[in-house]
Amino acid sequence: MRRLPWSLSLFLLSLGCAPTQRQTPDAGAPEARPQRLAVNIVHTYPHDPSAFTQGLQFHQGQLYESTGEKGDLRRISLEQAAPLWKESLPDVFPEGLASDGERLYQLTWQDETLFVWNGTPPAKEKQVAYAGEGWGLCYWRGQLVRSDGTSTLRFHDPKDFRVKSQVQVTLQGVPQEMLNELECAEDGVYANVWHSNNILKIDYATGRVLAVIDASALAQAVRGRVHSYEAVLNGIALEPGTGRLFLTGKLWPDLFEVTLVGPA
Ligand code: DDQ
Ligand code: CA
């Protein structure tokens, strides 16, 4: 391939249209452009503005939330902001939350401890140690998917939380870091990007970003009613059966039911 003159390369770079890196040189067809989607607010529900949301997850027909900072595990509802049930976790910084239908799995940020909950109301069944940070967690086809703030998603065995495999998340070849709250859907894993209004939809097998969802309409909706730099979009839950999609943020007063829409 002929090299572009230096000045032209710089010009193209400044336009953001530098040649995109391919993930592997012999990967065959070039990586498809991700879909660009936005959110449409269907309903607005109350959310506890003191909840530092780190995980949002349906479990046995109920909605659960993991909150960080001075955190807890709580059962919440769409009717009221106050939790219906909660158990405080004063010694750790709780993070992502996942359900395998029977148990709840709750990460911690830097405490290297996974909590496994069982029963109704959930009771702590065991704690499992792991290495590294815990950010988001979701369950898909017998595996727990964990983000840790890097561009890597790790797939754990729920039995002992051993890492079985991992994948790097890329958007047109560029690694995507700061992946936070997760939600496992049939056709991809949704990931909040920390301190951004974007949610990425990621292919489980290749790590490629399939869609970039612009959720800035939600930050817009809570503007003026949040008072912390850390009050960012974080919290994705898909309701089994109905497919309804709920999104919220840390310290946000609202929890939104949304639909995804194509570009205007
Ligand atoms: N993480 O969710 C991105 C993994 C961690 C967020 C921690 C943000 C700092 C919170 C500090 C609160 C203490 C006042
Ligand atoms: Ca979730």
CSV table of C-alpha atoms and ligand atoms in Angstrom, one decimal:
chain,number,residue,atom,x,y,z
A,1,MET,CA,0.0,0.0,0.0
A,2,ARG,CA,1.3,3.5,-0.9
A,3,ARG,CA,1.9,5.6,2.2
A,4,LEU,CA,-0.1,8.8,2.4
A,5,PRO,CA,1.9,12.1,2.5
A,6,TRP,CA,2.4,13.1,6.1
A,7,SER,CA,0.3,16.3,5.9
A,8,LEU,CA,-2.6,14.4,4.4
A,9,SER,CA,-2.4,11.7,7.1
A,10,LEU,CA,-2.6,14.4,9.7
A,11,PHE,CA,-5.5,16.1,8.0
A,12,LEU,CA,-7.4,12.8,7.8
A,13,LEU,CA,-6.6,12.1,11.5
A,14,SER,CA,-8.0,15.4,12.4
A,15,LEU,CA,-11.2,14.5,10.6
A,16,GLY,CA,-11.4,11.3,12.6
A,17,CYS,CA,-11.2,9.2,9.5
A,18,ALA,CA,-7.8,7.6,9.9
A,19,PRO,CA,-7.6,4.1,8.5
A,20,THR,CA,-9.3,1.9,11.0
A,21,GLN,CA,-7.3,-0.9,12.6
A,22,ARG,CA,-8.5,-4.4,11.9
A,23,GLN,CA,-8.7,-6.7,14.9
A,24,THR,CA,-6.6,-9.4,13.1
A,25,PRO,CA,-5.0,-8.8,9.8
A,26,ASP,CA,-6.5,-11.9,8.2
A,27,ALA,CA,-10.0,-11.6,9.7
A,28,GLY,CA,-11.6,-11.6,6.3
A,29,ALA,CA,-14.4,-9.0,5.8
A,30,PRO,CA,-13.7,-5.7,7.4
A,31,GLU,CA,-15.5,-5.1,10.7
A,32,ALA,CA,-19.0,-3.7,10.1
A,33,ARG,CA,-19.9,-0.3,11.5
A,34,PRO,CA,-21.8,-0.5,14.7
A,35,GLN,CA,-25.5,0.5,14.7
A,36,ARG,CA,-26.1,3.9,16.2
A,37,LEU,CA,-29.2,3.9,18.5
A,38,ALA,CA,-30.8,6.3,20.9
A,39,VAL,CA,-33.3,5.9,23.8
A,40,ASN,CA,-36.9,6.9,23.9
A,41,ILE,CA,-38.4,7.3,27.4
A,42,VAL,CA,-41.6,5.3,27.8
A,43,HIS,CA,-42.1,5.7,31.5
A,44,THR,CA,-40.4,7.5,34.4
A,45,TYR,CA,-40.4,5.8,37.8
A,46,PRO,CA,-39.0,7.0,41.2
A,47,HIS,CA,-35.5,6.0,42.2
A,48,ASP,CA,-33.7,6.5,45.5
A,49,PRO,CA,-31.5,9.6,44.9
A,50,SER,CA,-29.1,8.3,47.6
A,51,ALA,CA,-28.6,5.0,45.9
A,52,PHE,CA,-25.1,4.8,44.3
A,53,THR,CA,-26.4,2.3,41.6
A,54,GLN,CA,-23.8,-0.3,40.6
A,55,GLY,CA,-26.1,-3.1,39.5
A,56,LEU,CA,-29.7,-3.5,38.4
A,57,GLN,CA,-31.1,-6.9,37.9
A,58,PHE,CA,-34.4,-8.8,37.7
A,59,HIS,CA,-34.5,-11.9,39.8
A,60,GLN,CA,-37.4,-14.3,40.3
A,61,GLY,CA,-39.9,-11.6,39.1
A,62,GLN,CA,-38.5,-8.9,41.4
A,63,LEU,CA,-36.2,-6.0,40.7
A,64,TYR,CA,-33.0,-5.9,42.7
A,65,GLU,CA,-30.3,-3.2,43.0
A,66,SER,CA,-26.7,-3.3,44.2
A,67,THR,CA,-25.5,0.0,45.6
A,68,GLY,CA,-21.9,1.1,46.2
A,69,GLU,CA,-20.2,3.5,48.5
A,70,LYS,CA,-21.9,2.7,51.8
A,71,GLY,CA,-23.6,-0.1,49.9
A,72,ASP,CA,-26.2,-2.8,50.2
A,73,LEU,CA,-28.3,-5.3,48.3
A,74,ARG,CA,-31.9,-4.1,48.0
A,75,ARG,CA,-35.2,-5.1,46.5
A,76,ILE,CA,-36.8,-2.1,44.8
A,77,SER,CA,-40.1,-1.5,43.0
A,78,LEU,CA,-41.4,0.8,40.3
A,79,GLU,CA,-43.9,2.3,42.7
A,80,GLN,CA,-41.6,4.0,45.2
A,81,ALA,CA,-38.0,5.1,45.7
A,82,ALA,CA,-37.5,3.5,49.1
A,83,PRO,CA,-36.3,-0.1,49.0
A,84,LEU,CA,-38.8,-2.8,49.9
A,85,TRP,CA,-36.0,-4.8,51.5
A,86,LYS,CA,-32.3,-4.3,52.0
A,87,GLU,CA,-29.2,-5.7,53.6
A,88,SER,CA,-26.3,-3.4,54.3
A,89,LEU,CA,-22.8,-4.4,53.4
A,90,PRO,CA,-20.9,-1.8,55.4
A,91,ASP,CA,-17.4,-3.3,55.0
A,92,VAL,CA,-17.2,-3.5,51.2
A,93,PHE,CA,-18.0,-1.4,48.1
A,94,PRO,CA,-20.6,-3.4,46.3
A,95,GLU,CA,-20.7,-3.4,42.5
A,96,GLY,CA,-22.3,-5.5,39.7
A,97,LEU,CA,-25.2,-7.8,40.3
A,98,ALA,CA,-26.3,-10.9,38.3
A,99,SER,CA,-28.9,-13.7,38.6
A,100,ASP,CA,-28.8,-17.2,37.3
A,101,GLY,CA,-32.5,-17.6,38.2
A,102,GLU,CA,-31.7,-19.3,41.5
A,103,ARG,CA,-29.0,-17.2,43.1
A,104,LEU,CA,-27.9,-13.6,43.1
A,105,TYR,CA,-24.2,-12.8,42.5
A,106,GLN,CA,-22.8,-9.5,43.7
A,107,LEU,CA,-19.3,-8.1,43.0
A,108,THR,CA,-17.3,-5.7,45.0
A,109,TRP,CA,-15.1,-2.9,43.6
A,110,GLN,CA,-11.7,-3.5,45.2
A,111,ASP,CA,-12.5,-5.9,48.0
A,112,GLU,CA,-11.9,-9.0,45.7
A,113,THR,CA,-15.0,-10.7,47.2
A,114,LEU,CA,-18.0,-12.1,45.4
A,115,PHE,CA,-21.2,-12.5,47.5
A,116,VAL,CA,-23.6,-15.3,46.6
A,117,TRP,CA,-27.2,-14.9,47.8
A,118,ASN,CA,-29.9,-17.5,48.0
A,119,GLY,CA,-33.5,-17.6,49.1
A,120,THR,CA,-36.3,-15.1,49.6
A,121,PRO,CA,-35.5,-12.7,51.0
A,122,PRO,CA,-31.9,-13.3,49.8
A,123,ALA,CA,-29.5,-14.6,52.4
A,124,LYS,CA,-25.7,-14.7,52.1
A,125,GLU,CA,-24.9,-18.2,51.1
A,126,LYS,CA,-21.1,-17.8,50.6
A,127,GLN,CA,-18.3,-15.5,49.7
A,128,VAL,CA,-15.8,-16.2,47.0
A,129,ALA,CA,-12.4,-14.5,46.6
A,130,TYR,CA,-11.2,-13.3,43.2
A,131,ALA,CA,-8.3,-11.2,41.8
A,132,GLY,CA,-8.7,-7.7,40.4
A,133,GLU,CA,-11.5,-5.2,40.4
A,134,GLY,CA,-15.2,-5.8,40.1
A,135,TRP,CA,-17.4,-3.4,38.1
A,136,GLY,CA,-20.3,-5.0,36.2
A,137,LEU,CA,-21.7,-8.5,36.2
A,138,CYS,CA,-24.4,-10.4,34.3
A,139,TYR,CA,-25.2,-14.1,33.7
A,140,TRP,CA,-25.4,-15.7,30.3
A,141,ARG,CA,-25.6,-19.4,29.3
A,142,GLY,CA,-24.1,-20.8,32.4
A,143,GLN,CA,-21.4,-18.1,32.8
A,144,LEU,CA,-21.0,-14.9,34.8
A,145,VAL,CA,-19.7,-12.1,32.7
A,146,ARG,CA,-17.5,-9.5,34.6
A,147,SER,CA,-16.2,-6.1,33.6
A,148,ASP,CA,-13.4,-4.5,35.6
A,149,GLY,CA,-12.9,-1.0,34.2
A,150,THR,CA,-10.7,-2.2,31.4
A,151,SER,CA,-11.7,-3.2,27.9
A,152,THR,CA,-11.7,-6.9,28.8
A,153,LEU,CA,-14.8,-9.0,29.7
A,154,ARG,CA,-14.1,-12.1,31.7
A,155,PHE,CA,-16.3,-15.2,31.7
A,156,HIS,CA,-16.5,-17.0,35.1
A,157,ASP,CA,-17.8,-20.3,36.3
A,158,PRO,CA,-20.6,-19.5,38.7
A,159,LYS,CA,-19.6,-22.5,40.9
A,160,ASP,CA,-16.2,-21.3,42.0
A,161,PHE,CA,-15.9,-17.9,40.0
A,162,ARG,CA,-12.9,-19.3,38.1
A,163,VAL,CA,-12.1,-17.4,34.9
A,164,LYS,CA,-12.8,-19.7,31.9
A,165,SER,CA,-12.3,-17.2,29.1
A,166,GLN,CA,-12.0,-13.6,28.2
A,167,VAL,CA,-12.5,-11.2,25.3
A,168,GLN,CA,-11.4,-7.7,24.5
A,169,VAL,CA,-14.1,-5.3,23.6
A,170,THR,CA,-13.3,-3.3,20.4
A,171,LEU,CA,-15.2,-0.7,18.4
A,172,GLN,CA,-13.9,-0.9,14.8
A,173,GLY,CA,-10.6,-2.3,16.2
A,174,VAL,CA,-10.2,0.3,19.0
A,175,PRO,CA,-10.3,-1.2,22.6
A,176,GLN,CA,-13.2,0.2,24.7
A,177,GLU,CA,-12.3,0.8,28.3
A,178,MET,CA,-14.3,1.8,31.4
A,179,LEU,CA,-17.0,-0.8,30.8
A,180,ASN,CA,-19.2,-0.7,33.9
A,181,GLU,CA,-22.7,-2.0,34.6
A,182,LEU,CA,-23.6,-4.9,32.4
A,183,GLU,CA,-26.8,-6.6,31.2
A,184,CYS,CA,-26.7,-9.9,29.4
A,185,ALA,CA,-29.2,-10.1,26.5
A,186,GLU,CA,-29.7,-13.0,24.1
A,187,ASP,CA,-28.0,-11.2,21.2
A,188,GLY,CA,-25.3,-9.3,23.1
A,189,VAL,CA,-24.1,-7.9,26.3
A,190,TYR,CA,-25.0,-4.3,27.1
A,191,ALA,CA,-22.3,-2.2,29.0
A,192,ASN,CA,-22.5,1.3,30.4
A,193,VAL,CA,-19.3,3.2,29.7
A,194,TRP,CA,-18.3,5.0,33.0
A,195,HIS,CA,-18.8,8.8,32.9
A,196,SER,CA,-20.3,8.6,29.4
A,197,ASN,CA,-23.9,8.6,28.2
A,198,ASN,CA,-23.1,5.7,25.9
A,199,ILE,CA,-24.2,2.1,26.3
A,200,LEU,CA,-22.4,-0.4,24.1
A,201,LYS,CA,-24.0,-3.6,22.8
A,202,ILE,CA,-21.2,-6.2,22.5
A,203,ASP,CA,-20.9,-9.5,20.7
A,204,TYR,CA,-20.1,-12.3,23.3
A,205,ALA,CA,-17.8,-14.2,21.0
A,206,THR,CA,-15.7,-11.6,19.3
A,207,GLY,CA,-16.0,-8.6,21.7
A,208,ARG,CA,-17.0,-6.4,18.8
A,209,VAL,CA,-19.3,-3.5,19.5
A,210,LEU,CA,-22.5,-4.2,17.6
A,211,ALA,CA,-24.3,-1.0,18.6
A,212,VAL,CA,-23.6,2.3,20.3
A,213,ILE,CA,-26.7,3.5,22.3
A,214,ASP,CA,-26.8,7.2,23.0
A,215,ALA,CA,-28.6,7.6,26.3
A,216,SER,CA,-27.9,11.3,26.8
A,217,ALA,CA,-31.7,12.0,26.8
A,218,LEU,CA,-31.7,10.4,30.3
A,219,ALA,CA,-28.9,12.6,31.7
A,220,GLN,CA,-30.8,15.5,30.1
A,221,ALA,CA,-34.0,14.5,32.0
A,222,VAL,CA,-32.3,14.5,35.4
A,223,ARG,CA,-30.3,17.6,34.8
A,224,GLY,CA,-30.6,20.1,37.7
A,225,ARG,CA,-31.8,17.3,40.0
A,226,VAL,CA,-28.4,15.5,40.5
A,227,HIS,CA,-25.7,17.2,42.5
A,228,SER,CA,-22.6,15.0,42.3
A,229,TYR,CA,-19.9,14.6,39.7
A,230,GLU,CA,-20.3,10.8,40.2
A,231,ALA,CA,-24.0,10.9,39.4
A,232,VAL,CA,-23.6,9.1,36.1
A,233,LEU,CA,-25.6,6.7,33.9
A,234,ASN,CA,-25.2,3.3,35.4
A,235,GLY,CA,-27.9,0.6,35.7
A,236,ILE,CA,-29.3,-1.6,33.0
A,237,ALA,CA,-32.0,-4.3,33.6
A,238,LEU,CA,-33.9,-6.3,31.0
A,239,GLU,CA,-37.2,-7.8,32.3
A,240,PRO,CA,-37.4,-11.5,31.4
A,241,GLY,CA,-40.6,-12.3,29.6
A,242,THR,CA,-41.6,-8.8,28.6
A,243,GLY,CA,-38.2,-7.6,27.3
A,244,ARG,CA,-38.9,-4.2,28.9
A,245,LEU,CA,-35.6,-2.2,29.3
A,246,PHE,CA,-34.9,-0.2,32.4
A,247,LEU,CA,-32.1,2.3,32.9
A,248,THR,CA,-31.0,4.5,35.7
A,249,GLY,CA,-27.9,6.3,37.1
A,250,LYS,CA,-26.0,6.6,40.3
A,251,LEU,CA,-27.7,9.0,42.7
A,252,TRP,CA,-30.4,9.7,40.1
A,253,PRO,CA,-34.0,10.4,41.2
A,254,ASP,CA,-35.5,8.6,38.3
A,255,LEU,CA,-35.5,5.1,36.8
A,256,PHE,CA,-36.5,5.0,33.2
A,257,GLU,CA,-38.3,2.5,31.0
A,258,VAL,CA,-36.9,3.0,27.5
A,259,THR,CA,-37.1,1.7,24.0
A,260,LEU,CA,-34.2,1.8,21.6
A,261,VAL,CA,-34.7,3.9,18.5
A,262,GLY,CA,-32.7,4.3,15.3
A,263,PRO,CA,-31.1,7.6,14.3
A,264,ALA,CA,-33.6,10.4,13.5
B,1,DDQ,N1,-16.8,2.2,39.7
B,1,DDQ,O1,-18.1,2.1,39.8
B,1,DDQ,C1,-16.5,2.9,38.5
B,1,DDQ,C2,-16.2,0.9,39.7
B,1,DDQ,C3,-16.3,2.8,40.9
B,1,DDQ,C4,-16.8,4.2,41.1
B,1,DDQ,C5,-16.2,4.8,42.3
B,1,DDQ,C6,-16.5,6.2,42.3
B,1,DDQ,C7,-15.9,6.9,43.4
B,1,DDQ,C8,-16.8,7.0,44.5
B,1,DDQ,C9,-16.2,7.8,45.7
B,1,DDQ,C10,-17.3,8.0,46.7
B,1,DDQ,C11,-16.7,8.3,48.0
B,1,DDQ,C12,-17.2,9.7,48.4
B,2,CA,CA,-27.7,-5.2,35.0
